[in-house]
Amino acid sequence: MTDDLQFDGQGHLRHLLTIEGLSRQTILEILDIAESFITVGEREIKKVPLARGKTVVNLFFESSTRTRTTFEIAAKRLSADVINLNVSASSTSKGETLLDTIRNLEAMHTDLFVVRHSESGAAHLIARHVPSHVHIINAGDGRHAHPTQALLDVFTIRRHKGAFDKLKIAIVGDILHSRVARSQIHALTTLGVAELRVIAPKTLLPTAVEKLGVRAFTNMEDGLEGVDVVMMLRLQRERMQGGHIPSEQEYFNLYGLTPAKLDFAAKDAIVMHPGPMNRGLEIDSAVADGAQSVILPQVTYGIAVRMAVMALIMGGHAEPVAGRRKE
Amino acid sequence: MSLHIKGGRLIDPANKTDGKKDLYIDDEGFVVGVGKAPDGFKPSGTLDVTGKIVCPGLVDLRARLREPGLEYKATIESELRAAVAAGITTLSCPPDSNPVIETPAMAQMIQSRAWRFGLTFIHPLGALTRGLEGKLLADMEALDDAGCVGFTNGFEPVKDTLVMRRALEYAATFDLTVFLHAEDPWLRNGGCVHEGEVGTRLGLPGIPEAAETVGVARDLALIEQTGCRAHFCNLSSARAVAMIAEAQKQGLPVSADVTAHHLHLTEHDIGFFNTQCHVRPPLRSQRDRDGLRQALKNGVLGAICSDHQPHEPDAKLAPFAESEPGISALETLLPLTLKLVDEKLVSLPEAIALLTWRPADILGVDTGRLDLGATADICVFDPEAHWILTEDKLASRGHNTPFLNWEFRGRVTHTLIGGNLVYELK
Amino acid sequence: MTVTVNIEAALKHMTEELRPSLAREPFMIGIYTGGTWVAEHLHRALGLKEPLGTLDISFYRDDFTRIGMNPQVKVSNLPVNVEGRHVILVDDVLHTGRTIRAAMNEIFDYGRPASVLLAVLIERPGRELPIEAGVVGQHMKLGKHQHVKLTGPEKLELKVQEVSG
């Protein structure tokens, strides 16, 4: 079903809602385009005119300054006009349905909505109800997906570790509630990594998680053994109240990434985190700021990857006349 | 007007009838002849149903009519018209309307509203506890007198086990049947899908199988303790029906039903957040569906019901967890049941039994059979009619069904209530 | 159809035409892909000391809304600051002028050059914008439905194709 919705009739990417349904080729295409956008960020004028005249609306039903800001920067670097709507405060609290909010905004001639919502499936619902010229990028829906985060993560891995097929990768943390983890799992299995592991206490592992193509570990030392990439997840403090883990101290002792635990991974393993970090809870400062951390570069890559996704989605799709790409 | 229904294949499982037999109905709407006319009988009218199947009007154990309180979704009139279009002549509705059916006046109001339309009979269920809040017992005896055929707490089980014990004891005092939606509310934990691989992939909060089995275990223990006759509604897991089978074997007075959709759909039908598949209890795994089908075949599950819940479009146009559960299901009750016959799970007479005398027995009402002297509530359907369910064919106000564009074989052509033709397929 | 244009001769002609501008210490930029091949020859022949700049104009094309992203985008690389410099912009074929328009927009996003001199291997009719080359290797008379393409990079060859529409 996703194939129909994310792609138009000619097989071009129309929306980015989830990594599920994207081929290996499409993912690599996005990474290649992102490479070229990295240099744009290194110039004096960090803009290209690709999306000039297009309107991008950041529709965040769940507030997030970080993600919204990177999407805003990415859209502006493509020369698009950007509008930020923090909907959590306004219309839905007045009882306006999700679809009514979208319809009102469409009337303002938007080309692309970047949507973040606290409920799984929100982006799909919206994508099913917008006209054909409107595009949707899912910036996170409930626990389901956060595709641009996964794409920037695999971009980071490719940049720092090269080919995927020999890599052993571990995702550590609250897999149960994590849309980032689910998208990362789909991306890495599609790209064909050698081994993908998830590490968490049973209370934070979803049922039947192996069916997604991963090996589940509850012991962190075992799980990190020989791993080339350690992907940490943020632990929300509410999980203590929810009874998933007894205390922060216990969590840090068992699942926090410290230099001692990192020793179990490969010598040149890289450490990643989608941010924002809870220092002392899921990750020790020594590791976050250490030599193996690529956490800061991830942020830069995030802008380039989001530019790539927007450019790919918003661009037209007519075939260039044979040989006339360079006139 | 007396009637001769001729040329059809009469299937009346309660009387073990299956063959070419005409029916003769007198002008007061009672069956006076099966297979041959009584002496001197001159019908005023004839209904030729050659090539069709004639059976007792269908009995639907559970259908919500949304009145009173939720008229923006549907009304008694709209849903009874849908019921007769679906061949259903008797149905039972739960008490969770607004206000709740917890007073004799409410119970009588619903029945007389239905009576006025002259369509399907409604046998309401009464509230088990006041306001369905699970704290104080409702006036069950008075409600029974007013026409309630059983008692239930609706979707929200009685959390306090002591209150539950007392409710079952009280019902047992008056030989009343309690209808249970067995579920442990804490394990349910706000979930909306089966806790399994689909829920994991979609990132939707899951309801584990244990929520149902823990609820069933608790209720079975109390049923054994109190001797109350109980009917388990809407079981969704193979494990739970296995527990029911064991209880039945031990002689406990328990029966159970299953919805038509749980016999066909699984968690995989949710696809990418298809809210039409958001139901309560959730669609579970293929193993569970297979277990339900086996239990139906073995007689552990005594009836198939629709669990009809019509909704307005907005109820389903929301992110999955925020959408309202329920399917508009009256009009797919018979077609989905006939599909089970096509799939060779049950025979045609067995299938009809599961929609006629067996649910009638569970409700304790005298219908679902065409004995001599019975009220002529009759369903006639064309077993060979191929048709596709589209929105324009739905008579119900609710168009919320995952079965749109499904192809079915078998379609209701006539429905009679008390000998009156209340529905005819155009 | 491979055309008998003497590419060697054309490049030599361009080199000689460009020699006078060496006095202004020009910075040479080639446009991917054919333009960079031509620029490499000129860069060598003129003995320019600074590295050659390369430009991919994909992000500045005016037909993005029609044909979208090209996944084979190469990375533009301008190793020298163009601010105040005299730029020699090199391309293989000057036809409609749109590529040059895009290239100039991109260069100006890097900085403000003192001047831009356009040098092309082949100039052919069909201009859609007011753009002309200061240095031309060879003029070719081609019809509306003929298209010329430079192939390389080892052996540079010109191929003329008939295109429809």
Short mmCIF file of N, CA, C and O in Angstrom, two decimals, chain B residues 155-265:
data_model
loop_
_atom_site.label_atom_id
_atom_site.label_comp_id
_atom_site.label_asym_id
_atom_site.label_seq_id
_atom_site.Cartn_x
_atom_site.Cartn_y
_atom_site.Cartn_z
N PHE B 155 -18.45 -2.34 26.75
CA PHE B 155 -17.03 -2.49 26.48
C PHE B 155 -16.17 -2.44 27.72
O PHE B 155 -15.11 -3.03 27.76
N GLU B 156 -16.63 -1.70 28.73
CA GLU B 156 -15.78 -1.56 29.91
C GLU B 156 -16.12 -2.63 30.92
O GLU B 156 -17.18 -2.59 31.53
N PRO B 157 -15.24 -3.60 31.12
CA PRO B 157 -15.55 -4.66 32.08
C PRO B 157 -15.64 -4.09 33.50
O PRO B 157 -15.11 -3.01 33.76
N VAL B 158 -16.32 -4.82 34.36
CA VAL B 158 -16.39 -4.41 35.76
C VAL B 158 -15.04 -4.68 36.39
O VAL B 158 -14.61 -5.82 36.49
N LYS B 159 -14.35 -3.62 36.77
CA LYS B 159 -12.96 -3.78 37.23
C LYS B 159 -12.88 -4.45 38.59
O LYS B 159 -12.05 -5.29 38.84
N ASP B 160 -13.79 -4.03 39.47
CA ASP B 160 -13.75 -4.51 40.85
C ASP B 160 -14.28 -5.94 40.88
O ASP B 160 -15.47 -6.18 40.63
N THR B 161 -13.44 -6.89 41.22
CA THR B 161 -13.86 -8.30 41.18
C THR B 161 -14.97 -8.59 42.18
O THR B 161 -15.81 -9.46 41.94
N LEU B 162 -15.01 -7.86 43.28
CA LEU B 162 -16.07 -8.11 44.25
C LEU B 162 -17.41 -7.67 43.68
O LEU B 162 -18.42 -8.38 43.82
N VAL B 163 -17.42 -6.51 43.04
CA VAL B 163 -18.65 -6.03 42.40
C VAL B 163 -19.07 -7.02 41.32
O VAL B 163 -20.26 -7.36 41.18
N MET B 164 -18.11 -7.53 40.57
CA MET B 164 -18.41 -8.49 39.50
C MET B 164 -19.04 -9.74 40.10
O MET B 164 -20.02 -10.26 39.58
N ARG B 165 -18.47 -10.21 41.22
CA ARG B 165 -19.04 -11.40 41.85
C ARG B 165 -20.48 -11.16 42.24
O ARG B 165 -21.36 -11.98 41.99
N ARG B 166 -20.72 -10.03 42.88
CA ARG B 166 -22.08 -9.72 43.33
C ARG B 166 -23.05 -9.61 42.15
O ARG B 166 -24.20 -10.05 42.23
N ALA B 167 -22.56 -8.96 41.05
CA ALA B 167 -23.43 -8.80 39.88
C ALA B 167 -23.82 -10.17 39.31
O ALA B 167 -25.00 -10.40 38.98
N LEU B 168 -22.85 -11.08 39.24
CA LEU B 168 -23.15 -12.41 38.70
C LEU B 168 -24.07 -13.18 39.64
O LEU B 168 -25.00 -13.87 39.21
N GLU B 169 -23.84 -13.02 40.94
CA GLU B 169 -24.71 -13.71 41.91
C GLU B 169 -26.13 -13.20 41.80
O GLU B 169 -27.09 -13.96 41.86
N TYR B 170 -26.26 -11.89 41.67
CA TYR B 170 -27.59 -11.29 41.59
C TYR B 170 -28.31 -11.76 40.33
O TYR B 170 -29.49 -12.13 40.38
N ALA B 171 -27.58 -11.75 39.22
CA ALA B 171 -28.18 -12.22 37.97
C ALA B 171 -28.60 -13.67 38.08
O ALA B 171 -29.67 -14.07 37.63
N ALA B 172 -27.75 -14.46 38.74
CA ALA B 172 -28.05 -15.88 38.89
C ALA B 172 -29.32 -16.10 39.72
O ALA B 172 -30.08 -17.04 39.50
N THR B 173 -29.52 -15.19 40.67
CA THR B 173 -30.72 -15.29 41.51
C THR B 173 -31.99 -15.36 40.68
O THR B 173 -32.93 -16.07 41.00
N PHE B 174 -32.00 -14.56 39.61
CA PHE B 174 -33.20 -14.47 38.79
C PHE B 174 -33.04 -15.20 37.46
O PHE B 174 -33.81 -14.97 36.52
N ASP B 175 -32.02 -16.04 37.39
CA ASP B 175 -31.79 -16.84 36.19
C ASP B 175 -31.60 -15.95 34.96
O ASP B 175 -32.13 -16.22 33.88
N LEU B 176 -30.87 -14.86 35.14
CA LEU B 176 -30.63 -13.94 34.04
C LEU B 176 -29.28 -14.26 33.40
O LEU B 176 -28.37 -14.75 34.07
N THR B 177 -29.17 -13.97 32.10
CA THR B 177 -27.91 -14.21 31.39
C THR B 177 -27.07 -12.93 31.39
O THR B 177 -27.58 -11.84 31.15
N VAL B 178 -25.79 -13.09 31.68
CA VAL B 178 -24.88 -11.95 31.64
C VAL B 178 -24.01 -12.04 30.39
O VAL B 178 -23.48 -13.12 30.08
N PHE B 179 -23.92 -10.94 29.68
CA PHE B 179 -23.12 -10.89 28.45
C PHE B 179 -21.82 -10.17 28.76
O PHE B 179 -21.81 -9.02 29.21
N LEU B 180 -20.70 -10.84 28.53
CA LEU B 180 -19.40 -10.32 28.97
C LEU B 180 -18.46 -9.94 27.85
O LEU B 180 -18.30 -10.71 26.89
N HIS B 181 -17.82 -8.77 27.99
CA HIS B 181 -16.68 -8.42 27.13
C HIS B 181 -15.46 -8.59 28.01
O HIS B 181 -15.08 -7.68 28.73
N ALA B 182 -14.88 -9.78 27.99
CA ALA B 182 -13.82 -10.08 28.94
C ALA B 182 -12.51 -9.44 28.52
O ALA B 182 -11.98 -9.70 27.45
N GLU B 183 -11.98 -8.61 29.40
CA GLU B 183 -10.71 -7.94 29.07
C GLU B 183 -10.14 -7.37 30.34
O GLU B 183 -10.86 -6.84 31.18
N ASP B 184 -8.83 -7.48 30.51
CA ASP B 184 -8.20 -6.85 31.66
C ASP B 184 -7.84 -5.41 31.27
O ASP B 184 -7.04 -5.19 30.36
N PRO B 185 -8.46 -4.41 31.92
CA PRO B 185 -8.28 -3.02 31.46
C PRO B 185 -6.84 -2.53 31.61
O PRO B 185 -6.40 -1.69 30.83
N TRP B 186 -6.08 -3.05 32.57
CA TRP B 186 -4.71 -2.56 32.73
C TRP B 186 -3.80 -3.11 31.65
O TRP B 186 -2.97 -2.40 31.11
N LEU B 187 -4.00 -4.36 31.28
CA LEU B 187 -3.19 -4.91 30.19
C LEU B 187 -3.61 -4.30 28.85
O LEU B 187 -2.81 -4.19 27.92
N ARG B 188 -4.87 -3.90 28.78
CA ARG B 188 -5.32 -3.25 27.56
C ARG B 188 -4.55 -1.94 27.35
O ARG B 188 -4.15 -1.62 26.23
N ASN B 189 -4.36 -1.20 28.47
CA ASN B 189 -3.45 -0.06 28.47
C ASN B 189 -3.59 0.87 27.26
O ASN B 189 -2.61 1.28 26.66
N GLY B 190 -4.82 1.18 26.88
CA GLY B 190 -5.01 2.14 25.80
C GLY B 190 -4.57 1.66 24.43
O GLY B 190 -4.37 2.46 23.52
N GLY B 191 -4.41 0.37 24.26
CA GLY B 191 -3.97 -0.13 22.96
C GLY B 191 -5.08 -0.09 21.93
O GLY B 191 -6.26 0.05 22.27
N CYS B 192 -4.69 -0.21 20.65
CA CYS B 192 -5.71 -0.18 19.61
C CYS B 192 -5.51 -1.26 18.55
O CYS B 192 -6.33 -1.38 17.64
N VAL B 193 -4.42 -2.00 18.64
CA VAL B 193 -4.21 -3.11 17.70
C VAL B 193 -3.73 -4.32 18.51
O VAL B 193 -3.39 -4.19 19.68
N HIS B 194 -3.68 -5.47 17.85
CA HIS B 194 -3.13 -6.66 18.49
C HIS B 194 -1.65 -6.43 18.75
O HIS B 194 -0.93 -5.89 17.90
N GLU B 195 -1.18 -6.80 19.93
CA GLU B 195 0.24 -6.66 20.22
C GLU B 195 0.98 -7.77 19.50
O GLU B 195 1.05 -8.90 19.96
N GLY B 196 1.55 -7.42 18.37
CA GLY B 196 2.18 -8.44 17.52
C GLY B 196 3.01 -7.77 16.45
O GLY B 196 3.31 -6.57 16.56
N GLU B 197 3.36 -8.49 15.39
CA GLU B 197 4.30 -7.94 14.44
C GLU B 197 3.77 -6.73 13.67
O GLU B 197 4.53 -5.82 13.34
N VAL B 198 2.49 -6.68 13.41
CA VAL B 198 1.95 -5.53 12.67
C VAL B 198 1.98 -4.30 13.57
O VAL B 198 2.40 -3.23 13.16
N GLY B 199 1.53 -4.45 14.82
CA GLY B 199 1.55 -3.33 15.75
C GLY B 199 2.96 -2.81 15.97
O GLY B 199 3.18 -1.61 16.06
N THR B 200 3.91 -3.74 16.03
CA THR B 200 5.30 -3.35 16.22
C THR B 200 5.79 -2.54 15.04
O THR B 200 6.41 -1.49 15.19
N ARG B 201 5.48 -3.00 13.83
CA ARG B 201 5.98 -2.30 12.65
C ARG B 201 5.31 -0.94 12.51
O ARG B 201 5.94 0.06 12.17
N LEU B 202 4.03 -0.86 12.80
CA LEU B 202 3.32 0.40 12.63
C LEU B 202 3.49 1.35 13.81
O LEU B 202 3.06 2.49 13.76
N GLY B 203 4.11 0.85 14.89
CA GLY B 203 4.29 1.73 16.05
C GLY B 203 2.97 2.10 16.70
O GLY B 203 2.79 3.22 17.16
N LEU B 204 2.03 1.16 16.73
CA LEU B 204 0.75 1.41 17.38
C LEU B 204 0.70 0.66 18.70
O LEU B 204 1.17 -0.48 18.79
N PRO B 205 0.13 1.29 19.75
CA PRO B 205 0.08 0.60 21.04
C PRO B 205 -0.75 -0.66 20.94
O PRO B 205 -1.85 -0.65 20.37
N GLY B 206 -0.21 -1.76 21.47
CA GLY B 206 -0.85 -3.06 21.28
C GLY B 206 -1.63 -3.53 22.49
O GLY B 206 -1.35 -3.15 23.63
N ILE B 207 -2.63 -4.38 22.23
CA ILE B 207 -3.38 -5.05 23.28
C ILE B 207 -2.94 -6.50 23.25
O ILE B 207 -3.21 -7.22 22.28
N PRO B 208 -2.24 -6.96 24.30
CA PRO B 208 -1.72 -8.33 24.23
C PRO B 208 -2.86 -9.33 24.33
O PRO B 208 -3.93 -9.04 24.89
N GLU B 209 -2.63 -10.52 23.82
CA GLU B 209 -3.58 -11.62 23.94
C GLU B 209 -3.92 -11.83 25.42
O GLU B 209 -5.04 -12.15 25.78
N ALA B 210 -2.93 -11.60 26.28
CA ALA B 210 -3.14 -11.81 27.71
C ALA B 210 -4.26 -10.93 28.27
O ALA B 210 -4.90 -11.30 29.25
N ALA B 211 -4.48 -9.78 27.66
CA ALA B 211 -5.57 -8.92 28.17
C ALA B 211 -6.89 -9.66 28.09
O ALA B 211 -7.74 -9.57 28.98
N GLU B 212 -7.07 -10.43 27.01
CA GLU B 212 -8.33 -11.18 26.85
C GLU B 212 -8.32 -12.43 27.73
O GLU B 212 -9.31 -12.72 28.42
N THR B 213 -7.22 -13.17 27.75
CA THR B 213 -7.21 -14.42 28.51
C THR B 213 -7.29 -14.16 30.01
O THR B 213 -7.93 -14.91 30.74
N VAL B 214 -6.64 -13.10 30.48
CA VAL B 214 -6.74 -12.78 31.91
C VAL B 214 -8.19 -12.43 32.26
O VAL B 214 -8.73 -12.87 33.27
N GLY B 215 -8.83 -11.65 31.39
CA GLY B 215 -10.23 -11.29 31.62
C GLY B 215 -11.13 -12.52 31.62
O GLY B 215 -12.00 -12.68 32.50
N VAL B 216 -10.91 -13.40 30.65
CA VAL B 216 -11.73 -14.61 30.56
C VAL B 216 -11.51 -15.49 31.79
O VAL B 216 -12.45 -16.02 32.38
N ALA B 217 -10.25 -15.64 32.19
CA ALA B 217 -9.94 -16.49 33.35
C ALA B 217 -10.65 -15.98 34.59
O ALA B 217 -11.25 -16.75 35.35
N ARG B 218 -10.57 -14.69 34.81
CA ARG B 218 -11.23 -14.10 35.98
C ARG B 218 -12.73 -14.37 35.93
O ARG B 218 -13.34 -14.82 36.91
N ASP B 219 -13.33 -14.08 34.80
CA ASP B 219 -14.78 -14.24 34.68
C ASP B 219 -15.19 -15.70 34.82
O ASP B 219 -16.20 -16.01 35.47
N LEU B 220 -14.42 -16.62 34.23
CA LEU B 220 -14.77 -18.04 34.34
C LEU B 220 -14.73 -18.49 35.80
O LEU B 220 -15.60 -19.24 36.26
N ALA B 221 -13.74 -18.02 36.54
CA ALA B 221 -13.65 -18.41 37.95
C ALA B 221 -14.88 -17.93 38.70
O ALA B 221 -15.46 -18.65 39.54
N LEU B 222 -15.33 -16.70 38.41
CA LEU B 222 -16.50 -16.16 39.10
C LEU B 222 -17.78 -16.84 38.64
O LEU B 222 -18.72 -17.02 39.43
N ILE B 223 -17.83 -17.23 37.37
CA ILE B 223 -19.01 -17.93 36.87
C ILE B 223 -19.14 -19.28 37.56
O ILE B 223 -20.24 -19.70 37.96
N GLU B 224 -17.98 -19.92 37.74
CA GLU B 224 -18.01 -21.21 38.42
C GLU B 224 -18.49 -21.02 39.85
O GLU B 224 -19.28 -21.80 40.37
N GLN B 225 -18.00 -19.99 40.49
CA GLN B 225 -18.34 -19.68 41.87
C GLN B 225 -19.83 -19.40 42.04
O GLN B 225 -20.47 -19.83 42.99
N THR B 226 -20.39 -18.62 41.10
CA THR B 226 -21.75 -18.11 41.28
C THR B 226 -22.80 -18.92 40.53
O THR B 226 -23.99 -18.78 40.80
N GLY B 227 -22.39 -19.72 39.55
CA GLY B 227 -23.36 -20.48 38.77
C GLY B 227 -24.18 -19.64 37.82
O GLY B 227 -25.23 -20.06 37.34
N CYS B 228 -23.71 -18.43 37.53
CA CYS B 228 -24.46 -17.54 36.65
C CYS B 228 -24.29 -17.97 35.20
O CYS B 228 -23.19 -18.33 34.77
N ARG B 229 -25.37 -17.90 34.43
CA ARG B 229 -25.27 -18.23 33.01
C ARG B 229 -24.63 -17.04 32.30
O ARG B 229 -25.07 -15.89 32.44
N ALA B 230 -23.58 -17.32 31.54
CA ALA B 230 -22.84 -16.21 30.93
C ALA B 230 -22.55 -16.47 29.47
O ALA B 230 -22.37 -17.61 29.04
N HIS B 231 -22.51 -15.37 28.72
CA HIS B 231 -22.20 -15.45 27.30
C HIS B 231 -21.03 -14.51 27.04
O HIS B 231 -21.09 -13.34 27.36
N PHE B 232 -19.96 -15.06 26.48
CA PHE B 232 -18.79 -14.25 26.17
C PHE B 232 -18.93 -13.66 24.76
O PHE B 232 -19.07 -14.40 23.78
N CYS B 233 -18.87 -12.34 24.69
CA CYS B 233 -19.04 -11.66 23.40
C CYS B 233 -17.71 -11.44 22.72
O CYS B 233 -16.72 -11.12 23.38
N ASN B 234 -17.72 -11.54 21.38
CA ASN B 234 -16.58 -11.01 20.61
C ASN B 234 -15.23 -11.56 21.01
O ASN B 234 -14.30 -10.79 21.19
N LEU B 235 -15.08 -12.86 21.17
CA LEU B 235 -13.74 -13.33 21.48
C LEU B 235 -12.84 -13.16 20.27
O LEU B 235 -13.29 -13.29 19.13
N SER B 236 -11.56 -12.86 20.52
CA SER B 236 -10.68 -12.55 19.40
C SER B 236 -9.44 -13.43 19.34
O SER B 236 -8.71 -13.40 18.35
N SER B 237 -9.17 -14.19 20.42
CA SER B 237 -7.92 -14.96 20.42
C SER B 237 -8.20 -16.46 20.52
O SER B 237 -9.18 -16.89 21.13
N ALA B 238 -7.30 -17.25 19.93
CA ALA B 238 -7.43 -18.70 19.96
C ALA B 238 -7.35 -19.21 21.38
O ALA B 238 -8.08 -20.12 21.78
N ARG B 239 -6.44 -18.62 22.17
CA ARG B 239 -6.26 -19.06 23.56
C ARG B 239 -7.53 -18.90 24.36
O ARG B 239 -7.90 -19.75 25.14
N ALA B 240 -8.21 -17.76 24.17
CA ALA B 240 -9.42 -17.52 24.95
C ALA B 240 -10.50 -18.53 24.59
O ALA B 240 -11.19 -19.05 25.48
N VAL B 241 -10.68 -18.82 23.31
CA VAL B 241 -11.73 -19.80 22.97
C VAL B 241 -11.37 -21.18 23.48
O VAL B 241 -12.25 -21.98 23.83
N ALA B 242 -10.08 -21.47 23.57
CA ALA B 242 -9.68 -22.76 24.14
C ALA B 242 -10.11 -22.84 25.60
O ALA B 242 -10.55 -23.89 26.09
N MET B 243 -9.99 -21.71 26.31
CA MET B 243 -10.41 -21.69 27.71
C MET B 243 -11.93 -21.88 27.82
O MET B 243 -12.41 -22.57 28.73
N ILE B 244 -12.67 -21.28 26.89
CA ILE B 244 -14.13 -21.45 26.89
C ILE B 244 -14.49 -22.91 26.63
O ILE B 244 -15.38 -23.48 27.27
N ALA B 245 -13.78 -23.50 25.67
CA ALA B 245 -14.06 -24.91 25.34
C ALA B 245 -13.88 -25.80 26.57
O ALA B 245 -14.69 -26.67 26.87
N GLU B 246 -12.79 -25.54 27.29
CA GLU B 246 -12.50 -26.30 28.50
C GLU B 246 -13.61 -26.10 29.53
O GLU B 246 -14.09 -27.05 30.15
N ALA B 247 -14.06 -24.86 29.70
CA ALA B 247 -15.12 -24.56 30.66
C ALA B 247 -16.42 -25.26 30.27
O ALA B 247 -17.13 -25.79 31.13
N GLN B 248 -16.71 -25.27 28.98
CA GLN B 248 -17.94 -25.93 28.52
C GLN B 248 -17.87 -27.42 28.79
O GLN B 248 -18.83 -28.06 29.21
N LYS B 249 -16.65 -27.96 28.57
CA LYS B 249 -16.48 -29.38 28.82
C LYS B 249 -16.72 -29.72 30.28
O LYS B 249 -17.21 -30.79 30.62
N GLN B 250 -16.36 -28.79 31.12
CA GLN B 250 -16.56 -29.03 32.55
C GLN B 250 -17.98 -28.73 33.00
O GLN B 250 -18.27 -28.76 34.20
N GLY B 251 -18.84 -28.38 32.05
CA GLY B 251 -20.25 -28.20 32.39
C GLY B 251 -20.63 -26.81 32.86
O GLY B 251 -21.72 -26.59 33.36
N LEU B 252 -19.73 -25.82 32.70
CA LEU B 252 -20.10 -24.47 33.10
C LEU B 252 -21.10 -23.89 32.10
O LEU B 252 -21.02 -24.16 30.90
N PRO B 253 -22.06 -23.10 32.60
CA PRO B 253 -23.09 -22.55 31.70
C PRO B 253 -22.58 -21.37 30.89
O PRO B 253 -23.02 -20.23 31.05
N VAL B 254 -21.61 -21.62 30.02
CA VAL B 254 -21.07 -20.52 29.22
C VAL B 254 -21.25 -20.77 27.74
O VAL B 254 -21.12 -21.88 27.24
N SER B 255 -21.57 -19.68 27.04
CA SER B 255 -21.64 -19.71 25.59
C SER B 255 -20.75 -18.58 25.09
O SER B 255 -20.29 -17.75 25.88
N ALA B 256 -20.52 -18.55 23.79
CA ALA B 256 -19.66 -17.50 23.24
C ALA B 256 -20.03 -17.24 21.80
O ALA B 256 -20.55 -18.12 21.11
N ASP B 257 -19.75 -16.01 21.35
CA ASP B 257 -19.98 -15.69 19.94
C ASP B 257 -18.71 -15.11 19.33
O ASP B 257 -17.74 -14.83 20.04
N VAL B 258 -18.74 -14.95 18.04
CA VAL B 258 -17.62 -14.35 17.32
C VAL B 258 -18.21 -13.43 16.25
O VAL B 258 -19.32 -13.67 15.76
N THR B 259 -17.50 -12.38 15.91
CA THR B 259 -18.01 -11.49 14.86
C THR B 259 -17.65 -12.06 13.50
O THR B 259 -16.66 -12.78 13.35
N ALA B 260 -18.46 -11.73 12.51
CA ALA B 260 -18.19 -12.19 11.15
C ALA B 260 -16.82 -11.70 10.69
O ALA B 260 -16.08 -12.43 10.03
N HIS B 261 -16.44 -10.47 11.08
CA HIS B 261 -15.16 -9.95 10.57
C HIS B 261 -13.96 -10.63 11.21
O HIS B 261 -12.94 -10.82 10.55
N HIS B 262 -14.09 -11.06 12.47
CA HIS B 262 -12.95 -11.75 13.08
C HIS B 262 -12.69 -13.11 12.45
O HIS B 262 -11.62 -13.67 12.60
N LEU B 263 -13.70 -13.64 11.74
CA LEU B 263 -13.51 -14.93 11.09
C LEU B 263 -12.79 -14.78 9.75
O LEU B 263 -12.40 -15.76 9.14
N HIS B 264 -12.68 -13.54 9.26
CA HIS B 264 -12.06 -13.34 7.96
C HIS B 264 -10.81 -12.49 7.99
O HIS B 264 -9.90 -12.71 7.21
N LEU B 265 -10.77 -11.49 8.84
CA LEU B 265 -9.66 -10.54 8.81
C LEU B 265 -8.64 -10.82 9.90
O LEU B 265 -8.96 -11.42 10.93
#
